């Protein structure tokens, strides 16, 4: 299934995409694409619904973040061997963990705002993992069962704040609008191999990132298992798993976002995003 949230910010309603690509309303079945609605039992109940029996959503409403009420937005750094190489780093012996503030989350086509004083705002196309069952001290086999599905994420990053302002990466990762999610949450039964997906990102029509999740070092099930050793993961938590090469700071010379730029990005089977960039 491809599950969506649509409507104005803060008032999104749940829906799904039918076989013809049309939006269908799920408000009579679940309150939101969030929390307990992402459990295996809930997703199984949704899967047997004939989309043709659901109300058709007319027009082209705004798509919100594909997961609501996100409790934790966890991210993995330097998790693609070719991206680590372009930054002059080596893949660490254990995953690098940082967090994005949940207040950074926006819809897939919402506006990205460059923070005041920023000169190094960057892009990163990433594969997101959405948790469907609580994971605590799970092994990899158990971890796979805890995944509800996958989504497209743009891990927008301010490199000066991240790397030059001392301390953790979080201050350059959690700025408002730095976490577009969606357009869809694709349940894991529709993703044959999350480690073999083409990923790309363009700025103003120029393709900077054109890679594959095949160069991901620490795979989704391993990451869920690994993170569950340090904290419980709950339904609706999101893990952003890293990016392939082609980020702005890896260009020679570096290229960073400015007001007026337009980003487009996508992952095979998980849809596309488009964001206009403005100054905050």
PDB file of C-alpha atoms in Angstrom:
ATOM      1  CA  UNK A   1       0.000   0.000   0.000  1.00  0.00           C
ATOM      2  CA  UNK A   2       0.897   3.621  -0.509  1.00  0.00           C
ATOM      3  CA  UNK A   3      -0.440   5.607   2.440  1.00  0.00           C
ATOM      4  CA  UNK A   4      -0.707   9.394   2.466  1.00  0.00           C
ATOM      5  CA  UNK A   5      -1.738  12.293   4.661  1.00  0.00           C
ATOM      6  CA  UNK A   6      -3.417  15.218   2.938  1.00  0.00           C
ATOM      7  CA  UNK A   7      -4.797  18.605   3.865  1.00  0.00           C
ATOM      8  CA  UNK A   8      -3.595  21.772   5.520  1.00  0.00           C
ATOM      9  CA  UNK A   9      -0.684  21.674   7.992  1.00  0.00           C
ATOM     10  CA  UNK A  10      -1.783  20.326  11.351  1.00  0.00           C
ATOM     11  CA  UNK A  11      -5.128  19.120  10.005  1.00  0.00           C
ATOM     12  CA  UNK A  12      -4.029  16.315   7.670  1.00  0.00           C
ATOM     13  CA  UNK A  13      -6.358  13.381   7.001  1.00  0.00           C
ATOM     14  CA  UNK A  14      -5.320   9.793   6.193  1.00  0.00           C
ATOM     15  CA  UNK A  15      -5.603   8.305   2.741  1.00  0.00           C
ATOM     16  CA  UNK A  16      -4.193   5.804   0.285  1.00  0.00           C
ATOM     17  CA  UNK A  17      -3.264   5.720  -3.387  1.00  0.00           C
ATOM     18  CA  UNK A  18      -5.343   3.397  -5.539  1.00  0.00           C
ATOM     19  CA  UNK A  19      -4.091   1.355  -8.511  1.00  0.00           C
ATOM     20  CA  UNK A  20      -4.822   4.249 -10.877  1.00  0.00           C
ATOM     21  CA  UNK A  21      -2.807   6.684  -8.768  1.00  0.00           C
ATOM     22  CA  UNK A  22      -5.879   8.450  -7.363  1.00  0.00           C
ATOM     23  CA  UNK A  23      -6.168   9.582  -3.756  1.00  0.00           C
ATOM     24  CA  UNK A  24      -8.706   7.791  -1.550  1.00  0.00           C
ATOM     25  CA  UNK A  25      -9.840   8.855   1.908  1.00  0.00           C
ATOM     26  CA  UNK A  26      -9.257   6.576   4.931  1.00  0.00           C
ATOM     27  CA  UNK A  27     -10.789   8.812   7.589  1.00  0.00           C
ATOM     28  CA  UNK A  28     -13.584   6.326   8.338  1.00  0.00           C
ATOM     29  CA  UNK A  29     -11.045   3.563   8.950  1.00  0.00           C
ATOM     30  CA  UNK A  30      -8.253   5.249  10.939  1.00  0.00           C
ATOM     31  CA  UNK A  31      -7.672   8.612  12.578  1.00  0.00           C
ATOM     32  CA  UNK A  32      -4.200   9.165  11.125  1.00  0.00           C
ATOM     33  CA  UNK A  33      -1.186   7.477   9.538  1.00  0.00           C
ATOM     34  CA  UNK A  34       0.473   7.398  12.926  1.00  0.00           C
ATOM     35  CA  UNK A  35       1.144   5.311  16.017  1.00  0.00           C
ATOM     36  CA  UNK A  36      -1.035   2.227  16.406  1.00  0.00           C
ATOM     37  CA  UNK A  37      -2.377   2.625  12.854  1.00  0.00           C
ATOM     38  CA  UNK A  38       1.059   1.431  11.661  1.00  0.00           C
ATOM     39  CA  UNK A  39       0.927  -1.864  13.570  1.00  0.00           C
ATOM     40  CA  UNK A  40       0.964  -5.114  11.590  1.00  0.00           C
ATOM     41  CA  UNK A  41      -2.667  -5.819  12.518  1.00  0.00           C
ATOM     42  CA  UNK A  42      -3.827  -2.371  11.462  1.00  0.00           C
ATOM     43  CA  UNK A  43      -1.929  -2.480   8.160  1.00  0.00           C
ATOM     44  CA  UNK A  44      -3.310  -5.967   7.456  1.00  0.00           C
ATOM     45  CA  UNK A  45      -6.847  -4.671   7.983  1.00  0.00           C
ATOM     46  CA  UNK A  46      -6.224  -1.762   5.601  1.00  0.00           C
ATOM     47  CA  UNK A  47      -4.696  -4.070   2.991  1.00  0.00           C
ATOM     48  CA  UNK A  48      -7.933  -6.012   2.478  1.00  0.00           C
ATOM     49  CA  UNK A  49      -9.971  -2.887   1.759  1.00  0.00           C
ATOM     50  CA  UNK A  50     -10.971  -2.408  -1.872  1.00  0.00           C
ATOM     51  CA  UNK A  51      -9.772   1.149  -2.613  1.00  0.00           C
ATOM     52  CA  UNK A  52     -12.692   1.584  -5.000  1.00  0.00           C
ATOM     53  CA  UNK A  53     -15.020   1.518  -1.978  1.00  0.00           C
ATOM     54  CA  UNK A  54     -13.259   4.495  -0.386  1.00  0.00           C
ATOM     55  CA  UNK A  55     -14.250   8.124  -1.067  1.00  0.00           C
ATOM     56  CA  UNK A  56     -12.296   9.660  -3.933  1.00  0.00           C
ATOM     57  CA  UNK A  57     -10.327  12.749  -2.977  1.00  0.00           C
ATOM     58  CA  UNK A  58     -11.053  15.384  -5.601  1.00  0.00           C
ATOM     59  CA  UNK A  59      -8.575  17.915  -6.911  1.00  0.00           C
ATOM     60  CA  UNK A  60      -4.928  18.161  -5.924  1.00  0.00           C
ATOM     61  CA  UNK A  61      -4.790  18.734  -2.181  1.00  0.00           C
ATOM     62  CA  UNK A  62      -1.564  19.458  -0.347  1.00  0.00           C
ATOM     63  CA  UNK A  63       0.240  16.304   0.750  1.00  0.00           C
ATOM     64  CA  UNK A  64       1.445  16.419   4.331  1.00  0.00           C
ATOM     65  CA  UNK A  65       4.274  14.422   5.901  1.00  0.00           C
ATOM     66  CA  UNK A  66       3.445  10.772   5.235  1.00  0.00           C
ATOM     67  CA  UNK A  67       3.750   9.926   8.954  1.00  0.00           C
ATOM     68  CA  UNK A  68       1.996  11.903  11.655  1.00  0.00           C
ATOM     69  CA  UNK A  69       2.829  12.400  15.327  1.00  0.00           C
ATOM     70  CA  UNK A  70       6.432  11.269  14.847  1.00  0.00           C
ATOM     71  CA  UNK A  71       7.948  10.562  18.267  1.00  0.00           C
ATOM     72  CA  UNK A  72      11.605  10.212  17.253  1.00  0.00           C
ATOM     73  CA  UNK A  73      13.320  11.339  14.061  1.00  0.00           C
ATOM     74  CA  UNK A  74      16.620   9.454  14.085  1.00  0.00           C
ATOM     75  CA  UNK A  75      19.306   9.770  11.424  1.00  0.00           C
ATOM     76  CA  UNK A  76      22.424   7.856  10.428  1.00  0.00           C
ATOM     77  CA  UNK A  77      25.510   9.690   9.192  1.00  0.00           C
ATOM     78  CA  UNK A  78      28.224   8.511   6.767  1.00  0.00           C
ATOM     79  CA  UNK A  79      26.255   5.358   5.968  1.00  0.00           C
ATOM     80  CA  UNK A  80      27.035   5.221   2.236  1.00  0.00           C
ATOM     81  CA  UNK A  81      30.550   4.182   1.324  1.00  0.00           C
ATOM     82  CA  UNK A  82      30.701   6.470  -1.735  1.00  0.00           C
ATOM     83  CA  UNK A  83      29.313   9.465   0.168  1.00  0.00           C
ATOM     84  CA  UNK A  84      31.844   8.964   2.979  1.00  0.00           C
ATOM     85  CA  UNK A  85      34.587   8.969   0.348  1.00  0.00           C
ATOM     86  CA  UNK A  86      33.420  12.253  -1.212  1.00  0.00           C
ATOM     87  CA  UNK A  87      33.541  13.952   2.191  1.00  0.00           C
ATOM     88  CA  UNK A  88      37.021  12.602   2.928  1.00  0.00           C
ATOM     89  CA  UNK A  89      35.719  10.438   5.766  1.00  0.00           C
ATOM     90  CA  UNK A  90      35.820   6.702   6.369  1.00  0.00           C
ATOM     91  CA  UNK A  91      32.808   4.605   7.197  1.00  0.00           C
ATOM     92  CA  UNK A  92      32.728   4.374  11.003  1.00  0.00           C
ATOM     93  CA  UNK A  93      32.944   0.982  12.764  1.00  0.00           C
ATOM     94  CA  UNK A  94      29.488   1.602  14.213  1.00  0.00           C
ATOM     95  CA  UNK A  95      26.625   3.745  12.883  1.00  0.00           C
ATOM     96  CA  UNK A  96      26.836   7.480  13.567  1.00  0.00           C
ATOM     97  CA  UNK A  97      23.560   8.564  15.179  1.00  0.00           C
ATOM     98  CA  UNK A  98      22.091  12.060  15.292  1.00  0.00           C
ATOM     99  CA  UNK A  99      18.569  13.396  15.598  1.00  0.00           C
ATOM    100  CA  UNK A 100      16.451  15.870  13.704  1.00  0.00           C
ATOM    101  CA  UNK A 101      13.895  17.860  15.671  1.00  0.00           C
ATOM    102  CA  UNK A 102      10.364  16.691  14.898  1.00  0.00           C
ATOM    103  CA  UNK A 103       9.535  20.383  14.383  1.00  0.00           C
ATOM    104  CA  UNK A 104      11.646  20.143  11.190  1.00  0.00           C
ATOM    105  CA  UNK A 105       9.096  17.809   9.574  1.00  0.00           C
ATOM    106  CA  UNK A 106       7.119  19.177   6.622  1.00  0.00           C
ATOM    107  CA  UNK A 107       5.261  17.798   3.627  1.00  0.00           C
ATOM    108  CA  UNK A 108       7.055  16.584   0.497  1.00  0.00           C
ATOM    109  CA  UNK A 109       6.269  19.687  -1.555  1.00  0.00           C
ATOM    110  CA  UNK A 110       6.291  22.310   1.191  1.00  0.00           C
ATOM    111  CA  UNK A 111       8.684  25.255   1.138  1.00  0.00           C
ATOM    112  CA  UNK A 112      12.187  24.824   2.619  1.00  0.00           C
ATOM    113  CA  UNK A 113      13.377  27.877   4.527  1.00  0.00           C
ATOM    114  CA  UNK A 114      17.061  28.810   4.760  1.00  0.00           C
ATOM    115  CA  UNK A 115      17.806  29.841   8.370  1.00  0.00           C
ATOM    116  CA  UNK A 116      18.792  33.428   9.051  1.00  0.00           C
ATOM    117  CA  UNK A 117      22.531  33.850   8.592  1.00  0.00           C
ATOM    118  CA  UNK A 118      22.968  30.502   6.853  1.00  0.00           C
ATOM    119  CA  UNK A 119      25.453  30.285   3.975  1.00  0.00           C
ATOM    120  CA  UNK A 120      25.845  26.486   3.748  1.00  0.00           C
ATOM    121  CA  UNK A 121      22.397  24.906   3.527  1.00  0.00           C
ATOM    122  CA  UNK A 122      22.700  21.574   1.717  1.00  0.00           C
ATOM    123  CA  UNK A 123      20.564  18.673   0.448  1.00  0.00           C
ATOM    124  CA  UNK A 124      20.542  14.897   0.994  1.00  0.00           C
ATOM    125  CA  UNK A 125      18.159  12.388  -0.603  1.00  0.00           C
ATOM    126  CA  UNK A 126      17.588   9.567   1.892  1.00  0.00           C
ATOM    127  CA  UNK A 127      15.646   6.356   2.429  1.00  0.00           C
ATOM    128  CA  UNK A 128      13.415   6.557   5.485  1.00  0.00           C
ATOM    129  CA  UNK A 129      12.419   3.566   7.616  1.00  0.00           C
ATOM    130  CA  UNK A 130       9.109   3.813   9.494  1.00  0.00           C
ATOM    131  CA  UNK A 131       8.622   1.745  12.625  1.00  0.00           C
ATOM    132  CA  UNK A 132       5.374  -0.214  13.011  1.00  0.00           C
ATOM    133  CA  UNK A 133       5.987  -2.278  16.160  1.00  0.00           C
ATOM    134  CA  UNK A 134       7.871  -1.476  19.349  1.00  0.00           C
ATOM    135  CA  UNK A 135      11.512  -2.579  19.099  1.00  0.00           C
ATOM    136  CA  UNK A 136      13.596  -3.029  22.240  1.00  0.00           C
ATOM    137  CA  UNK A 137      16.741  -5.185  22.315  1.00  0.00           C
ATOM    138  CA  UNK A 138      15.679  -6.930  19.091  1.00  0.00           C
ATOM    139  CA  UNK A 139      17.931  -8.939  16.767  1.00  0.00           C
ATOM    140  CA  UNK A 140      17.936  -8.360  13.005  1.00  0.00           C
ATOM    141  CA  UNK A 141      15.243 -10.947  12.255  1.00  0.00           C
ATOM    142  CA  UNK A 142      12.974  -9.424  14.874  1.00  0.00           C
ATOM    143  CA  UNK A 143      13.869  -5.938  13.651  1.00  0.00           C
ATOM    144  CA  UNK A 144      12.638  -6.655  10.137  1.00  0.00           C
ATOM    145  CA  UNK A 145       9.218  -7.518  11.559  1.00  0.00           C
ATOM    146  CA  UNK A 146       9.153  -4.155  13.360  1.00  0.00           C
ATOM    147  CA  UNK A 147       9.348  -2.144  10.107  1.00  0.00           C
ATOM    148  CA  UNK A 148       6.039  -0.835   8.766  1.00  0.00           C
ATOM    149  CA  UNK A 149       7.435   0.563   5.537  1.00  0.00           C
ATOM    150  CA  UNK A 150       9.669   3.072   3.799  1.00  0.00           C
ATOM    151  CA  UNK A 151       9.509   6.654   2.582  1.00  0.00           C
ATOM    152  CA  UNK A 152      11.507   9.360   0.829  1.00  0.00           C
ATOM    153  CA  UNK A 153      13.272  11.962   2.993  1.00  0.00           C
ATOM    154  CA  UNK A 154      15.248  15.097   2.178  1.00  0.00           C
ATOM    155  CA  UNK A 155      17.733  15.462   5.046  1.00  0.00           C
ATOM    156  CA  UNK A 156      18.286  19.191   4.546  1.00  0.00           C
ATOM    157  CA  UNK A 157      21.434  20.230   6.443  1.00  0.00           C
ATOM    158  CA  UNK A 158      23.210  23.447   7.367  1.00  0.00           C
ATOM    159  CA  UNK A 159      26.882  22.469   7.128  1.00  0.00           C
ATOM    160  CA  UNK A 160      28.357  25.387   9.079  1.00  0.00           C
ATOM    161  CA  UNK A 161      25.989  24.744  11.984  1.00  0.00           C
ATOM    162  CA  UNK A 162      26.614  20.996  11.710  1.00  0.00           C
ATOM    163  CA  UNK A 163      30.390  20.937  11.398  1.00  0.00           C
ATOM    164  CA  UNK A 164      31.832  24.312  12.413  1.00  0.00           C
ATOM    165  CA  UNK A 165      29.716  25.438  15.352  1.00  0.00           C
ATOM    166  CA  UNK A 166      31.050  22.777  17.773  1.00  0.00           C
ATOM    167  CA  UNK A 167      29.210  19.983  19.555  1.00  0.00           C
ATOM    168  CA  UNK A 168      26.848  17.546  17.931  1.00  0.00           C
ATOM    169  CA  UNK A 169      25.500  17.588  14.367  1.00  0.00           C
ATOM    170  CA  UNK A 170      21.946  18.192  15.577  1.00  0.00           C
ATOM    171  CA  UNK A 171      22.058  21.998  15.418  1.00  0.00           C
ATOM    172  CA  UNK A 172      22.655  21.843  11.664  1.00  0.00           C
ATOM    173  CA  UNK A 173      20.057  19.157  11.044  1.00  0.00           C
ATOM    174  CA  UNK A 174      16.934  20.147  12.946  1.00  0.00           C
ATOM    175  CA  UNK A 175      16.174  23.630  11.632  1.00  0.00           C
ATOM    176  CA  UNK A 176      12.549  24.352  10.754  1.00  0.00           C
ATOM    177  CA  UNK A 177      11.524  22.764   7.394  1.00  0.00           C
ATOM    178  CA  UNK A 178      14.673  20.592   7.247  1.00  0.00           C
ATOM    179  CA  UNK A 179      12.729  17.301   7.230  1.00  0.00           C
ATOM    180  CA  UNK A 180      10.407  16.800   4.238  1.00  0.00           C
ATOM    181  CA  UNK A 181       8.750  13.337   4.477  1.00  0.00           C
ATOM    182  CA  UNK A 182       6.799  11.584   1.731  1.00  0.00           C
ATOM    183  CA  UNK A 183       4.931  11.761  -0.546  1.00  0.00           C
ATOM    184  CA  UNK A 184       3.883   8.266   0.557  1.00  0.00           C
ATOM    185  CA  UNK A 185       4.569   5.693   3.214  1.00  0.00           C
ATOM    186  CA  UNK A 186       5.034   2.512   1.168  1.00  0.00           C
ATOM    187  CA  UNK A 187       4.415  -0.634   3.196  1.00  0.00           C
ATOM    188  CA  UNK A 188       7.324  -3.045   3.227  1.00  0.00           C
ATOM    189  CA  UNK A 189       5.472  -5.734   1.250  1.00  0.00           C
ATOM    190  CA  UNK A 190       5.675  -3.431  -1.791  1.00  0.00           C
ATOM    191  CA  UNK A 191       9.439  -2.842  -1.515  1.00  0.00           C
ATOM    192  CA  UNK A 192      11.231  -5.948  -2.775  1.00  0.00           C
ATOM    193  CA  UNK A 193      14.706  -4.839  -1.740  1.00  0.00           C
ATOM    194  CA  UNK A 194      15.229  -1.546   0.097  1.00  0.00           C
ATOM    195  CA  UNK A 195      18.959  -1.960  -0.487  1.00  0.00           C
ATOM    196  CA  UNK A 196      18.655  -1.815  -4.270  1.00  0.00           C
ATOM    197  CA  UNK A 197      16.790   1.411  -4.997  1.00  0.00           C
ATOM    198  CA  UNK A 198      17.860   4.208  -7.323  1.00  0.00           C
ATOM    199  CA  UNK A 199      18.064   7.567  -5.564  1.00  0.00           C
ATOM    200  CA  UNK A 200      18.458  10.999  -7.145  1.00  0.00           C
ATOM    201  CA  UNK A 201      18.257  14.708  -6.408  1.00  0.00           C
ATOM    202  CA  UNK A 202      18.298  17.773  -8.648  1.00  0.00           C
ATOM    203  CA  UNK A 203      18.670  21.486  -7.924  1.00  0.00           C
ATOM    204  CA  UNK A 204      17.320  23.819 -10.604  1.00  0.00           C
ATOM    205  CA  UNK A 205      17.232  20.905 -13.028  1.00  0.00           C
ATOM    206  CA  UNK A 206      20.857  19.884 -12.499  1.00  0.00           C
ATOM    207  CA  UNK A 207      21.243  16.351 -11.176  1.00  0.00           C
ATOM    208  CA  UNK A 208      23.730  16.321  -8.310  1.00  0.00           C
ATOM    209  CA  UNK A 209      22.861  13.009  -6.678  1.00  0.00           C
ATOM    210  CA  UNK A 210      22.328   9.885  -8.788  1.00  0.00           C
ATOM    211  CA  UNK A 211      23.090   6.845  -6.682  1.00  0.00           C
ATOM    212  CA  UNK A 212      21.673   3.717  -5.136  1.00  0.00           C
ATOM    213  CA  UNK A 213      20.816   2.390  -1.718  1.00  0.00           C
ATOM    214  CA  UNK A 214      23.055  -0.492  -2.769  1.00  0.00           C
ATOM    215  CA  UNK A 215      26.054   1.400  -1.363  1.00  0.00           C
ATOM    216  CA  UNK A 216      24.410   1.647   2.061  1.00  0.00           C
ATOM    217  CA  UNK A 217      26.747   0.102   4.652  1.00  0.00           C
ATOM    218  CA  UNK A 218      24.437  -0.496   7.616  1.00  0.00           C
ATOM    219  CA  UNK A 219      21.137  -1.877   6.288  1.00  0.00           C
ATOM    220  CA  UNK A 220      17.637  -1.044   7.597  1.00  0.00           C
ATOM    221  CA  UNK A 221      17.071  -4.165   9.722  1.00  0.00           C
ATOM    222  CA  UNK A 222      20.548  -3.862  11.235  1.00  0.00           C
ATOM    223  CA  UNK A 223      19.906  -0.202  12.060  1.00  0.00           C
ATOM    224  CA  UNK A 224      16.608  -0.978  13.790  1.00  0.00           C
ATOM    225  CA  UNK A 225      18.300  -3.726  15.796  1.00  0.00           C
ATOM    226  CA  UNK A 226      21.292  -1.526  16.610  1.00  0.00           C
ATOM    227  CA  UNK A 227      19.248   1.478  17.718  1.00  0.00           C
ATOM    228  CA  UNK A 228      16.973  -0.735  19.817  1.00  0.00           C
ATOM    229  CA  UNK A 229      19.945  -1.569  22.028  1.00  0.00           C
ATOM    230  CA  UNK A 230      20.080   2.080  23.122  1.00  0.00           C
ATOM    231  CA  UNK A 231      16.413   3.122  23.140  1.00  0.00           C
ATOM    232  CA  UNK A 232      12.989   1.686  22.482  1.00  0.00           C
ATOM    233  CA  UNK A 233      11.650   2.402  19.022  1.00  0.00           C
ATOM    234  CA  UNK A 234       7.904   2.973  18.822  1.00  0.00           C
ATOM    235  CA  UNK A 235       5.311   2.899  16.030  1.00  0.00           C
ATOM    236  CA  UNK A 236       5.648   6.051  13.976  1.00  0.00           C
ATOM    237  CA  UNK A 237       9.314   6.646  14.759  1.00  0.00           C
ATOM    238  CA  UNK A 238      11.325   7.443  11.612  1.00  0.00           C
ATOM    239  CA  UNK A 239      14.928   6.518  10.797  1.00  0.00           C
ATOM    240  CA  UNK A 240      16.699   8.353   7.968  1.00  0.00           C
ATOM    241  CA  UNK A 241      19.416   6.009   6.744  1.00  0.00           C
ATOM    242  CA  UNK A 242      22.001   8.184   4.988  1.00  0.00           C
ATOM    243  CA  UNK A 243      22.687   9.559   1.529  1.00  0.00           C
ATOM    244  CA  UNK A 244      24.629   8.651  -1.630  1.00  0.00           C
ATOM    245  CA  UNK A 245      27.269  11.030  -3.047  1.00  0.00           C
ATOM    246  CA  UNK A 246      26.528  14.325  -4.729  1.00  0.00           C
ATOM    247  CA  UNK A 247      25.738  16.613  -1.797  1.00  0.00           C
ATOM    248  CA  UNK A 248      26.533  20.294  -2.121  1.00  0.00           C
ATOM    249  CA  UNK A 249      29.540  20.311   0.181  1.00  0.00           C
ATOM    250  CA  UNK A 250      31.089  17.539  -1.909  1.00  0.00           C
ATOM    251  CA  UNK A 251      31.118  19.639  -5.097  1.00  0.00           C
ATOM    252  CA  UNK A 252      34.304  21.308  -6.276  1.00  0.00           C
ATOM    253  CA  UNK A 253      33.835  24.102  -5.439  1.00  0.00           C
ATOM    254  CA  UNK A 254      31.024  23.489  -2.931  1.00  0.00           C
ATOM    255  CA  UNK A 255      27.488  24.479  -3.947  1.00  0.00           C
ATOM    256  CA  UNK A 256      24.861  25.475  -1.392  1.00  0.00           C
ATOM    257  CA  UNK A 257      21.196  26.364  -1.564  1.00  0.00           C
ATOM    258  CA  UNK A 258      19.984  29.925  -2.008  1.00  0.00           C
ATOM    259  CA  UNK A 259      16.587  31.580  -2.083  1.00  0.00           C
ATOM    260  CA  UNK A 260      14.818  30.832  -5.360  1.00  0.00           C
ATOM    261  CA  UNK A 261      16.342  27.394  -5.855  1.00  0.00           C
ATOM    262  CA  UNK A 262      14.096  24.400  -6.517  1.00  0.00           C
ATOM    263  CA  UNK A 263      14.937  20.880  -5.346  1.00  0.00           C
ATOM    264  CA  UNK A 264      13.486  17.730  -6.890  1.00  0.00           C
ATOM    265  CA  UNK A 265      14.316  14.288  -5.567  1.00  0.00           C
ATOM    266  CA  UNK A 266      13.084  10.729  -5.738  1.00  0.00           C
ATOM    267  CA  UNK A 267      13.617   7.085  -4.900  1.00  0.00           C
ATOM    268  CA  UNK A 268      12.368   4.229  -7.075  1.00  0.00           C
ATOM    269  CA  UNK A 269       8.919   3.151  -5.905  1.00  0.00           C
ATOM    270  CA  UNK A 270       8.756   5.751  -3.144  1.00  0.00           C
ATOM    271  CA  UNK A 271       7.734   8.770  -5.199  1.00  0.00           C
ATOM    272  CA  UNK A 272       9.159  12.255  -5.683  1.00  0.00           C
ATOM    273  CA  UNK A 273       9.423  15.503  -3.765  1.00  0.00           C
ATOM    274  CA  UNK A 274       9.695  19.099  -4.937  1.00  0.00           C
ATOM    275  CA  UNK A 275      10.634  22.006  -2.688  1.00  0.00           C
ATOM    276  CA  UNK A 276      11.102  25.680  -3.416  1.00  0.00           C
ATOM    277  CA  UNK A 277      13.743  27.377  -1.256  1.00  0.00           C
ATOM    278  CA  UNK A 278      13.137  30.728   0.430  1.00  0.00           C
ATOM    279  CA  UNK A 279      14.976  32.833   2.996  1.00  0.00           C
ATOM    280  CA  UNK A 280      13.613  32.710   6.526  1.00  0.00           C
TER     281      UNK A 280
END
